[in-house]
PDB file of N, CA and C in Angstrom:
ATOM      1  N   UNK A 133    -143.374 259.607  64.807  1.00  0.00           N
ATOM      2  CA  UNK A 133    -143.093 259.629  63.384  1.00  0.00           C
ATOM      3  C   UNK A 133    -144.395 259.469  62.622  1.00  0.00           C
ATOM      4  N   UNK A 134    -144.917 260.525  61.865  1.00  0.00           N
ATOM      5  CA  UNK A 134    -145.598 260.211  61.461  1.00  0.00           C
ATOM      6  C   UNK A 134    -145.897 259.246  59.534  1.00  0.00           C
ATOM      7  N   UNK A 135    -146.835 258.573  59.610  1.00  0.00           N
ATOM      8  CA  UNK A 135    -146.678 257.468  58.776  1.00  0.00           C
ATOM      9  C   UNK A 135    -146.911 258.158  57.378  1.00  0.00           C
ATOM     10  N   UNK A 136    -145.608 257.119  56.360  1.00  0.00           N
ATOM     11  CA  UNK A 136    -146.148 257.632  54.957  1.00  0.00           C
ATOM     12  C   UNK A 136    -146.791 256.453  54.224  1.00  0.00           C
ATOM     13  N   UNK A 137    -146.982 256.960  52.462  1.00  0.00           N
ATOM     14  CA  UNK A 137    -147.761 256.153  51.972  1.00  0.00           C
ATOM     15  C   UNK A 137    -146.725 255.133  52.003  1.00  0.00           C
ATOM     16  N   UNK A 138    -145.679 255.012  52.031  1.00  0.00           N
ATOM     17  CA  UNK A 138    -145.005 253.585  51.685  1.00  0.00           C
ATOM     18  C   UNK A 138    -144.701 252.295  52.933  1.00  0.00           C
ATOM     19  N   UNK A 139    -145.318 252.978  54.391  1.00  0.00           N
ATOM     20  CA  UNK A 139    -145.592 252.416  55.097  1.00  0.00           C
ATOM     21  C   UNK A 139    -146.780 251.711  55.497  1.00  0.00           C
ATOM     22  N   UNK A 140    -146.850 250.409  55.845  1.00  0.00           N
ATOM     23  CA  UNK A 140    -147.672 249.417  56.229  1.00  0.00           C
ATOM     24  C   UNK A 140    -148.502 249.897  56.714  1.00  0.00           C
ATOM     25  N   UNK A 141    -150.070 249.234  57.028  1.00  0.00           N
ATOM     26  CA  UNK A 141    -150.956 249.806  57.969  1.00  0.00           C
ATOM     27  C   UNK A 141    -151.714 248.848  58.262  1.00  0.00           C
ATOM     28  N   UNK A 142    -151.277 248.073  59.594  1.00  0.00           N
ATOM     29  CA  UNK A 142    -151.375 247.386  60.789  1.00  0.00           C
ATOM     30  C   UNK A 142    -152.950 246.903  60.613  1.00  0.00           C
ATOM     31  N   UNK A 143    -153.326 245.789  60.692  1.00  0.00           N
ATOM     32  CA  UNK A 143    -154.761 245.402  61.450  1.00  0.00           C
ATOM     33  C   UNK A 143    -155.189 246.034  62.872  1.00  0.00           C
ATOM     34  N   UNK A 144    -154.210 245.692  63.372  1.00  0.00           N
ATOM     35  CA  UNK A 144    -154.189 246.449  64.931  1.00  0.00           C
ATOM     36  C   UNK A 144    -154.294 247.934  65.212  1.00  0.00           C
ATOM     37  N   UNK A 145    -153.237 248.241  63.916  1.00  0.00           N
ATOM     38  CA  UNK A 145    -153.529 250.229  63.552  1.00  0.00           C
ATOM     39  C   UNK A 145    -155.029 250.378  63.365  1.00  0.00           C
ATOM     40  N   UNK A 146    -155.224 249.843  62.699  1.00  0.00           N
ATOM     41  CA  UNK A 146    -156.905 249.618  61.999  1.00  0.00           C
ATOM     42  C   UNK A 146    -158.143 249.727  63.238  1.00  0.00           C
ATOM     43  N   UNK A 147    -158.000 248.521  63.871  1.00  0.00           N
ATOM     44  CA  UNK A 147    -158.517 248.496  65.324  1.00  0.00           C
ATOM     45  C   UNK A 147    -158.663 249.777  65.805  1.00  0.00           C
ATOM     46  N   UNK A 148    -157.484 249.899  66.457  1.00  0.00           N
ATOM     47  CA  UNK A 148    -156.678 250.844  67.619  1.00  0.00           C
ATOM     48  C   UNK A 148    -157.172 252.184  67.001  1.00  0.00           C
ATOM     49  N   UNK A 149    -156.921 252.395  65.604  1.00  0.00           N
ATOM     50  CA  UNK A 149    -157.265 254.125  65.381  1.00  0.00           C
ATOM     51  C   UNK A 149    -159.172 254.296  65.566  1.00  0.00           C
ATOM     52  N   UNK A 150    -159.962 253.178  64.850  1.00  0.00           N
ATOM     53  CA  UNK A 150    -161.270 252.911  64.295  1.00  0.00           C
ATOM     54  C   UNK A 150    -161.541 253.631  66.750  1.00  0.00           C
ATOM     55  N   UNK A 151    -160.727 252.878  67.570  1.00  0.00           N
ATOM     56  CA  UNK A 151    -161.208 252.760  69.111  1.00  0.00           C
ATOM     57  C   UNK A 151    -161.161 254.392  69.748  1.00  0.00           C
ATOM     58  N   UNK A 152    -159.789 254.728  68.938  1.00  0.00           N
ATOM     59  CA  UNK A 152    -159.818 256.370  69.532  1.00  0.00           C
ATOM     60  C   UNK A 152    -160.561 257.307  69.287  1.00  0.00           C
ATOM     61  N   UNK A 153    -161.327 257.039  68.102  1.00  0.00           N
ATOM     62  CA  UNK A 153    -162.470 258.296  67.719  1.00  0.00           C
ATOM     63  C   UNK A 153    -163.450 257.724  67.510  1.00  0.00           C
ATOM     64  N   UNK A 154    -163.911 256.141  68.050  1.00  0.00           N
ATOM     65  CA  UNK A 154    -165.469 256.305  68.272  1.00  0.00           C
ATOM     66  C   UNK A 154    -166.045 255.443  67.373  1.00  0.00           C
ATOM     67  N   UNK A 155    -165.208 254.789  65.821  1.00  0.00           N
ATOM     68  CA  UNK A 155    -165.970 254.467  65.010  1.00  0.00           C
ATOM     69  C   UNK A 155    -166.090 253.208  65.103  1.00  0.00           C
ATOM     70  N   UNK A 156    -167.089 252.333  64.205  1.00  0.00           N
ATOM     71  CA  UNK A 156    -167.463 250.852  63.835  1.00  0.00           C
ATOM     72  C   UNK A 156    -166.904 250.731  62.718  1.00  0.00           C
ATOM     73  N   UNK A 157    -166.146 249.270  62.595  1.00  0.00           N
ATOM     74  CA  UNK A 157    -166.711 249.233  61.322  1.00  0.00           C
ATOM     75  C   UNK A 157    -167.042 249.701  59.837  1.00  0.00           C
ATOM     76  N   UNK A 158    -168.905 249.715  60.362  1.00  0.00           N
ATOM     77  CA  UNK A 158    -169.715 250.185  59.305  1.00  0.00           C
ATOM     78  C   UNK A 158    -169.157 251.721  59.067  1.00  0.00           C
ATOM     79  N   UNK A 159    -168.502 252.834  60.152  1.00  0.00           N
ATOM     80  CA  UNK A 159    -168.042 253.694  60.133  1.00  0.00           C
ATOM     81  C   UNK A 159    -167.213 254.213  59.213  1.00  0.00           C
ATOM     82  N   UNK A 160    -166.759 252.925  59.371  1.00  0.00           N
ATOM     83  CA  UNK A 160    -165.019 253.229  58.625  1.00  0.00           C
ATOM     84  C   UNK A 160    -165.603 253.049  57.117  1.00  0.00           C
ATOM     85  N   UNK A 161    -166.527 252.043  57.019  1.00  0.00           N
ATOM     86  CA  UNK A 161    -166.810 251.918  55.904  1.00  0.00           C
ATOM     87  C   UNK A 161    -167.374 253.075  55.391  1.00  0.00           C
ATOM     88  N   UNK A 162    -168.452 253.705  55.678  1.00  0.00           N
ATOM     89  CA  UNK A 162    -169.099 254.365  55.590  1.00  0.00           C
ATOM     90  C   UNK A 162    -168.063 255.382  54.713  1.00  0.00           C
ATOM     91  N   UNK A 163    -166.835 256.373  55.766  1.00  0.00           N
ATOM     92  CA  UNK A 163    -166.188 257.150  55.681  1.00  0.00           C
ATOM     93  C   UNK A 163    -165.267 256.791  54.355  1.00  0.00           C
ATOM     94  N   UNK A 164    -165.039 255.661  54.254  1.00  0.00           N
ATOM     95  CA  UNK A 164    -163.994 255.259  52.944  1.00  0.00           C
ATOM     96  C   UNK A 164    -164.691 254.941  51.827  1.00  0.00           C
ATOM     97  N   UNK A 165    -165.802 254.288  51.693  1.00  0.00           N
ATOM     98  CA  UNK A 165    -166.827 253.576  50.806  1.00  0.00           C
ATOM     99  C   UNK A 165    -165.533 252.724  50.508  1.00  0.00           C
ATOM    100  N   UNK A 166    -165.460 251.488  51.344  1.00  0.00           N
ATOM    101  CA  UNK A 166    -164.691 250.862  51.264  1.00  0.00           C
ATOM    102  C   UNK A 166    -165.665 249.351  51.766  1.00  0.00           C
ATOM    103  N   UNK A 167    -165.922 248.315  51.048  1.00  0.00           N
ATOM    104  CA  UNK A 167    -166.926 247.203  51.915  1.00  0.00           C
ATOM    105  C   UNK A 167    -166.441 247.030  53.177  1.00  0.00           C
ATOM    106  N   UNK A 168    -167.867 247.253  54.107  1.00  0.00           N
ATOM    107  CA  UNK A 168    -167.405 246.388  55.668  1.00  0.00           C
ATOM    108  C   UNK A 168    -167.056 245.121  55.731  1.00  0.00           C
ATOM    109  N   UNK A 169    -167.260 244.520  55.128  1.00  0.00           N
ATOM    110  CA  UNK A 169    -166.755 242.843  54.872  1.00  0.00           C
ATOM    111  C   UNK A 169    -165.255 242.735  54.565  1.00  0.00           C
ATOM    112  N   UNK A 170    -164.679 243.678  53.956  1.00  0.00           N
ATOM    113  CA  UNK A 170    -163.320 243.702  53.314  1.00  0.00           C
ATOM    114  C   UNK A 170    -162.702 244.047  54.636  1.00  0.00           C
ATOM    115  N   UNK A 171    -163.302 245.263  55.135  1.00  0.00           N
ATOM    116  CA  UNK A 171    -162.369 245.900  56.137  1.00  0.00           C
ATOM    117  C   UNK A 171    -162.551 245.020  57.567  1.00  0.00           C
ATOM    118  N   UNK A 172    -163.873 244.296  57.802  1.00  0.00           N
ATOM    119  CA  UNK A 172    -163.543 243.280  58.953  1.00  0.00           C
ATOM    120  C   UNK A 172    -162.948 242.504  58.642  1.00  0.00           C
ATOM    121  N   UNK A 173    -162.476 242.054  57.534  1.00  0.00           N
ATOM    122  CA  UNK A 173    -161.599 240.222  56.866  1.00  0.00           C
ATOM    123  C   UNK A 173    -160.237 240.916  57.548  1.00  0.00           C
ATOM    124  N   UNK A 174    -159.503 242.461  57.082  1.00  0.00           N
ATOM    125  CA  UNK A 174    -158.785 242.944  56.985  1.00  0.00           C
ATOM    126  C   UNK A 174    -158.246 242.847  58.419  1.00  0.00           C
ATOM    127  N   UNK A 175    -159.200 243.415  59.442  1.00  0.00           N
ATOM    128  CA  UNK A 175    -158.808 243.702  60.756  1.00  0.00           C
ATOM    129  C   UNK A 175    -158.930 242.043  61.730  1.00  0.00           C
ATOM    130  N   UNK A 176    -159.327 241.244  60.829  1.00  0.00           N
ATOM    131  CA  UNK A 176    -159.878 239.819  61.218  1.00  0.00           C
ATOM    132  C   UNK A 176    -158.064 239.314  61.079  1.00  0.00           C
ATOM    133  N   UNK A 177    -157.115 239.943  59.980  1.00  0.00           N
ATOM    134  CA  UNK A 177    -155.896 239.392  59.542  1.00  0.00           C
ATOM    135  C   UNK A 177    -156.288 238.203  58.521  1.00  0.00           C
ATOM    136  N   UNK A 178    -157.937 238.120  57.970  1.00  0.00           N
ATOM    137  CA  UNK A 178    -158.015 237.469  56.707  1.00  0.00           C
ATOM    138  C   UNK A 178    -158.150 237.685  55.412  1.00  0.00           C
ATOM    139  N   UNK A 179    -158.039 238.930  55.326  1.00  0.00           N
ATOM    140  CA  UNK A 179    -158.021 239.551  54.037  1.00  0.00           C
ATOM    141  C   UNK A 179    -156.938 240.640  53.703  1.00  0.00           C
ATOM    142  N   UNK A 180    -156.067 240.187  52.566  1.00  0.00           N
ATOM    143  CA  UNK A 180    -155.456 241.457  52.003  1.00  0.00           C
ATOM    144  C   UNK A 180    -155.462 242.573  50.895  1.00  0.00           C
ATOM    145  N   UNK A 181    -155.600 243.766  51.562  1.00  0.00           N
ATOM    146  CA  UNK A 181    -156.185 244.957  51.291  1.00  0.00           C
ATOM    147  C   UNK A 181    -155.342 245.324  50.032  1.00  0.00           C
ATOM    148  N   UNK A 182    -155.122 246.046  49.154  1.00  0.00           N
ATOM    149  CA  UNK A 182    -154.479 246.745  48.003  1.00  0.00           C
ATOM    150  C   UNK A 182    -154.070 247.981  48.629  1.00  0.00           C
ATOM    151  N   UNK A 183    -152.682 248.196  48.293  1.00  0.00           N
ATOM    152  CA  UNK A 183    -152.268 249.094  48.663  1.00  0.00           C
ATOM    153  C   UNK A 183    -152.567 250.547  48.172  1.00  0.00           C
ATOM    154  N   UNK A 184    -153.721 250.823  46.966  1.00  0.00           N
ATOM    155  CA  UNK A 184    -154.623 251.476  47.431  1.00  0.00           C
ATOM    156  C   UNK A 184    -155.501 251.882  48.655  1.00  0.00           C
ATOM    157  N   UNK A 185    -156.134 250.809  49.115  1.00  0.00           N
ATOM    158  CA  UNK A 185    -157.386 250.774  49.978  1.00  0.00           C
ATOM    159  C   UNK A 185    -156.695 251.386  51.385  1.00  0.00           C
ATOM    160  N   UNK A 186    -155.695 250.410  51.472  1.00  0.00           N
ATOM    161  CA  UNK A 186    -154.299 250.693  52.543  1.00  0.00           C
ATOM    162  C   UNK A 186    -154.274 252.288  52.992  1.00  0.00           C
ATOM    163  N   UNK A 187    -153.813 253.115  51.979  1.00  0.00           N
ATOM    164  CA  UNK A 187    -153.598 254.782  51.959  1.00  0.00           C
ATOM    165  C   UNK A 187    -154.836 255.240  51.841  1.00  0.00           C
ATOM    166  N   UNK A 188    -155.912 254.693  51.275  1.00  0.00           N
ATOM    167  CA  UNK A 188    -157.058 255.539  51.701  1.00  0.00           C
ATOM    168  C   UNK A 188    -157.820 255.405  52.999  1.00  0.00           C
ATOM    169  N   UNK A 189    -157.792 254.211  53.748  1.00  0.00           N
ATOM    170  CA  UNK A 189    -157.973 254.187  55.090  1.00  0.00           C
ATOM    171  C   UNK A 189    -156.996 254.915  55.771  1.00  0.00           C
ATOM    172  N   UNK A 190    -155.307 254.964  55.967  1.00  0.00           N
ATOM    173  CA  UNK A 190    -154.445 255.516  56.582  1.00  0.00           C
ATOM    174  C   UNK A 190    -155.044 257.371  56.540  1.00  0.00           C
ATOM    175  N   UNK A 191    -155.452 257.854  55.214  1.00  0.00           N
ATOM    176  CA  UNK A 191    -155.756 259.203  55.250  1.00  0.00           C
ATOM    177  C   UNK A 191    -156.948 259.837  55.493  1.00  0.00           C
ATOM    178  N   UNK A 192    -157.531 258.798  55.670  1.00  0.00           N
ATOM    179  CA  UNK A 192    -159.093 259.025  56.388  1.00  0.00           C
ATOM    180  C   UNK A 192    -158.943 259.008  57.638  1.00  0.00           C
ATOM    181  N   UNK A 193    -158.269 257.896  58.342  1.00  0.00           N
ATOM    182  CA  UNK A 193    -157.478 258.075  59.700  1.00  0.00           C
ATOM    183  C   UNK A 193    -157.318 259.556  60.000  1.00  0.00           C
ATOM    184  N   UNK A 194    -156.186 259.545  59.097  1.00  0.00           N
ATOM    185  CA  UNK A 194    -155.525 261.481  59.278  1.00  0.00           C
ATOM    186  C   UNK A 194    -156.155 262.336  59.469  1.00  0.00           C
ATOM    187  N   UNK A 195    -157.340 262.154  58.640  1.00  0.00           N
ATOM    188  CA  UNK A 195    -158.277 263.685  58.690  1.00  0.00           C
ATOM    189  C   UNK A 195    -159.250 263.631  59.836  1.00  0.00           C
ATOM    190  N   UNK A 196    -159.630 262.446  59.994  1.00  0.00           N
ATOM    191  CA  UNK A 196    -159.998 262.519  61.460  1.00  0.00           C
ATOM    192  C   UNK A 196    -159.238 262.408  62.996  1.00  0.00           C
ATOM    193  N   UNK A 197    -157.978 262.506  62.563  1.00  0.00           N
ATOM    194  CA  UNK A 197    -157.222 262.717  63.684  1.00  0.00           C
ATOM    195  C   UNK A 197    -156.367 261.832  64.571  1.00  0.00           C
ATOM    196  N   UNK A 198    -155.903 261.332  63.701  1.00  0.00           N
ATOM    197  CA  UNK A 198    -155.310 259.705  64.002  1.00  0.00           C
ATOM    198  C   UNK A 198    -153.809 260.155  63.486  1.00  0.00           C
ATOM    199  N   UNK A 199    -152.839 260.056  64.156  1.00  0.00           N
ATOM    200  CA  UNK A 199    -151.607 259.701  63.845  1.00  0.00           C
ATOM    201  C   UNK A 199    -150.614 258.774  64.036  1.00  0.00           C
ATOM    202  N   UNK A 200    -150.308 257.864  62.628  1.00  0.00           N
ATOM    203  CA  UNK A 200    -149.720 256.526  62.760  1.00  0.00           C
ATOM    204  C   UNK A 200    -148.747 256.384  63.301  1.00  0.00           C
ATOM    205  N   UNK A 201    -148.022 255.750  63.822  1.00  0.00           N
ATOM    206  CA  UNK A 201    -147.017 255.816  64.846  1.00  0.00           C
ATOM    207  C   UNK A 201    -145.988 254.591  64.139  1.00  0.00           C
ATOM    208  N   UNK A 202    -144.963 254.656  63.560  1.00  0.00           N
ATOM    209  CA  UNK A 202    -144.239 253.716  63.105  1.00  0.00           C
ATOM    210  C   UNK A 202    -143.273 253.065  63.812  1.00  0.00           C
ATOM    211  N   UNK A 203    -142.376 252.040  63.003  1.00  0.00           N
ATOM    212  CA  UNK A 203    -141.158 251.285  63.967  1.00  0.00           C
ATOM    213  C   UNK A 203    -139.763 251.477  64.015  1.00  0.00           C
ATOM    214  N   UNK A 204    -139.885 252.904  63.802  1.00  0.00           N
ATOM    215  CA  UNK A 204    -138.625 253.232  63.151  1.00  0.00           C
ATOM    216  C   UNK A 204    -137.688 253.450  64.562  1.00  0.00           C
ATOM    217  N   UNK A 205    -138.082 252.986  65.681  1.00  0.00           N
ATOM    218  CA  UNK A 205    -137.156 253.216  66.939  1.00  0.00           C
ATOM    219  C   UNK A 205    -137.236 251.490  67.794  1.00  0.00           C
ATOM    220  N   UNK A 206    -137.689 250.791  67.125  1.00  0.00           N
ATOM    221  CA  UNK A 206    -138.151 249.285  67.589  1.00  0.00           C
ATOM    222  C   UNK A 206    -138.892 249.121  68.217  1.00  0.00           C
ATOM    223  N   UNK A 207    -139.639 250.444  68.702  1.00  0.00           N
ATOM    224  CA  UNK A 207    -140.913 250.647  69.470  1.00  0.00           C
ATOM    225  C   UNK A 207    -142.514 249.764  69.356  1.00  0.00           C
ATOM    226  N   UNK A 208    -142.241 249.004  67.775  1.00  0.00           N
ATOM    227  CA  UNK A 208    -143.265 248.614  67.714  1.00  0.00           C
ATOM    228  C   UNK A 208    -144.467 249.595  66.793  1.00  0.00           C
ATOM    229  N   UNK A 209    -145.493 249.098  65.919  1.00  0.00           N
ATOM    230  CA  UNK A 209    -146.596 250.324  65.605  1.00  0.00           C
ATOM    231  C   UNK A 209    -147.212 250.778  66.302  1.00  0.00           C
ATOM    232  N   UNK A 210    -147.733 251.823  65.754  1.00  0.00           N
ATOM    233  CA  UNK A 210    -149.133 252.166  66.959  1.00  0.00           C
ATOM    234  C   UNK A 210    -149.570 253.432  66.204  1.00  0.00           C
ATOM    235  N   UNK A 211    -150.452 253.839  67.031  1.00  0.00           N
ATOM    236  CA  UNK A 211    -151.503 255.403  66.717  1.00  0.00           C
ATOM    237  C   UNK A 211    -151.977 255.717  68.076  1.00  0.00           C
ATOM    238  N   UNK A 212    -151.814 257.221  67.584  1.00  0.00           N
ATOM    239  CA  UNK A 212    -152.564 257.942  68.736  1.00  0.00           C
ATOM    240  C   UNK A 212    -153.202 259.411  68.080  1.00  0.00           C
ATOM    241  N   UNK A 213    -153.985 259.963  69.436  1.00  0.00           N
ATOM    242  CA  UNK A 213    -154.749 260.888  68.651  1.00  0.00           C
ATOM    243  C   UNK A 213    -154.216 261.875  68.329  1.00  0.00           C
ATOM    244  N   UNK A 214    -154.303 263.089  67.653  1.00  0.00           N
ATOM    245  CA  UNK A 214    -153.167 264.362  67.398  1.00  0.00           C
ATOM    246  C   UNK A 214    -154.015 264.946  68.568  1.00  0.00           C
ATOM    247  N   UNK A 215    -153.300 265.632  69.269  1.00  0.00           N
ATOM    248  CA  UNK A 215    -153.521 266.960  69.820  1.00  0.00           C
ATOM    249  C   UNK A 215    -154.604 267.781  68.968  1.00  0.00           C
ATOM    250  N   UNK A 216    -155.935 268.394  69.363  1.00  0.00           N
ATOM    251  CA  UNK A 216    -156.596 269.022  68.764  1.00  0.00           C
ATOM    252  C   UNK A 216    -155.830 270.830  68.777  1.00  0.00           C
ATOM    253  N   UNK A 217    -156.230 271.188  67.842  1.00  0.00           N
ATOM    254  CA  UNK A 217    -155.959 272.487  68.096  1.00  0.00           C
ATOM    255  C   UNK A 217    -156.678 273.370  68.963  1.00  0.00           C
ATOM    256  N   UNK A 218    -155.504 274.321  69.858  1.00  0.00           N
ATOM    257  CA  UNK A 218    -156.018 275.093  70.655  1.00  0.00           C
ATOM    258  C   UNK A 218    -156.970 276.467  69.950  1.00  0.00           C
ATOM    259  N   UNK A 219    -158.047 276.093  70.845  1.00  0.00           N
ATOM    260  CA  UNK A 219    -158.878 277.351  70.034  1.00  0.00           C
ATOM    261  C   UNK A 219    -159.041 278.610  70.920  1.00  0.00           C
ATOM    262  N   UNK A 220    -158.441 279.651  70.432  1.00  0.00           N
ATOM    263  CA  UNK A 220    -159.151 280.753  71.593  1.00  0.00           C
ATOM    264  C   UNK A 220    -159.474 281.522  71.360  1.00  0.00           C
ATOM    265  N   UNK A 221    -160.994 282.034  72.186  1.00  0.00           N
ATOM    266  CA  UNK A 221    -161.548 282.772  71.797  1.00  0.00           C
ATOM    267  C   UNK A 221    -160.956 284.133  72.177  1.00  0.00           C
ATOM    268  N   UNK A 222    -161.496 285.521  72.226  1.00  0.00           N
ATOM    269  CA  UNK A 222    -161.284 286.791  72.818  1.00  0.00           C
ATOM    270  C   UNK A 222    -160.643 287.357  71.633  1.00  0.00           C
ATOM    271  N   UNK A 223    -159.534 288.265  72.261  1.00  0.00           N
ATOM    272  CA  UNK A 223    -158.875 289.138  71.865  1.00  0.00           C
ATOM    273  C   UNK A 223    -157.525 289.070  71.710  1.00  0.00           C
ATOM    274  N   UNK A 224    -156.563 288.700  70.660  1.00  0.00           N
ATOM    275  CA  UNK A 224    -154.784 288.238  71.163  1.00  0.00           C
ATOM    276  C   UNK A 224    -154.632 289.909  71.687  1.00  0.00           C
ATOM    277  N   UNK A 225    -153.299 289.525  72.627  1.00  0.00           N
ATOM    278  CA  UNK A 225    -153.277 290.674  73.805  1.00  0.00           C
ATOM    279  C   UNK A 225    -152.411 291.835  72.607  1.00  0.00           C
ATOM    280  N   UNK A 226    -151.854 291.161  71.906  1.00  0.00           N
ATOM    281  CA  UNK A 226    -151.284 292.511  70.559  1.00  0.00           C
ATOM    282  C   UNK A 226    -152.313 293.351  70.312  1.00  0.00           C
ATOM    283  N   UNK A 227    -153.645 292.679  69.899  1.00  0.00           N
ATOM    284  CA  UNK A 227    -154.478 293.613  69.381  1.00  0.00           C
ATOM    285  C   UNK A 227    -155.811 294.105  70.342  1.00  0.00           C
ATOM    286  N   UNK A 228    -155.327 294.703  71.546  1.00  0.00           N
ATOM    287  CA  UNK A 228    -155.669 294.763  72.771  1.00  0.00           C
ATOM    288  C   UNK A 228    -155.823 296.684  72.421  1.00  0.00           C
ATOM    289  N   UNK A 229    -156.930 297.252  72.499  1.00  0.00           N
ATOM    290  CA  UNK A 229    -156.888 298.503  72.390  1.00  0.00           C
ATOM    291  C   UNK A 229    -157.841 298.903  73.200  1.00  0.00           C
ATOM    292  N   UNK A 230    -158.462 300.793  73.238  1.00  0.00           N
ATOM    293  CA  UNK A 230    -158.915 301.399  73.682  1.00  0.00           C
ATOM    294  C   UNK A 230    -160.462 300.831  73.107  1.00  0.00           C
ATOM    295  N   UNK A 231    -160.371 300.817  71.495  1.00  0.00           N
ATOM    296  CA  UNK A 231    -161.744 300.771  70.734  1.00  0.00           C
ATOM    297  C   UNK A 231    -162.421 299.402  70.884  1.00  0.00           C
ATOM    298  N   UNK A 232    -161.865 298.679  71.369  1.00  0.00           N
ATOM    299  CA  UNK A 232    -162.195 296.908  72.124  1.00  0.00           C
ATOM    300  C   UNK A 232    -162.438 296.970  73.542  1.00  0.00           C
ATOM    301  N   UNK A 233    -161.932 297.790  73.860  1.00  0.00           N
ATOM    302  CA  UNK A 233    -162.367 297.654  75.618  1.00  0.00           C
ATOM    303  C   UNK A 233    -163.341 297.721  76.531  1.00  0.00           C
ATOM    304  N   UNK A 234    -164.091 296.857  76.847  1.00  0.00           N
ATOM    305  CA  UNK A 234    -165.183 297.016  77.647  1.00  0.00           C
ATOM    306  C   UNK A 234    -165.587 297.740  78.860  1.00  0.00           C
TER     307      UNK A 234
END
């Protein structure tokens, strides 16, 4: 399920997404211009974020490829990475002709 703005977004989401693609931190900060101090208090569970700051970390998540995982089955939260898109190169076999053929 993927997460909307009116859903929560986890310290642990925070963690857990910041672990799957690599970032710090200063990263996250970086990417949100959001203070690193705010966002470690945040992921520390000592600071609470505005539910602004909330949706702009959750969609910075998104665009780098993070999808929130909600509790809507008692499963608990979570995130994981999206599937990247398949890229392929060549020729699709529809447009497979004489004037392409090597």
């Amino acid at each position: 399920m993927r997460n909307s703005p009116t859903m929560q977004l986890a310290p642990a989401q925070c963690r857990a997404g910041r672990a799957l693609i690599g970032w710090t931190v200063d990263a996250l900060a970086t990417e949100t211009g959001l203070p690193r101090g705010r966002l470690a208090g945040f992921e520390d569970g000592k600071v609470v974020l505005p539910r602004e700051h909330l949706d702009l970390m959750r969609h910075t998540f998104e665009m780098a490829g993070i999808e929130f995982i909600g509790d809507a089955a008692g499963e608990g939260l979570g995130v994981k990475l999206r599937r990247p898109p398949i890229v392929q190169n060549g020729i699709r076999p529809q447009d497979l002709n004489a004037a392409n053929d090597d």
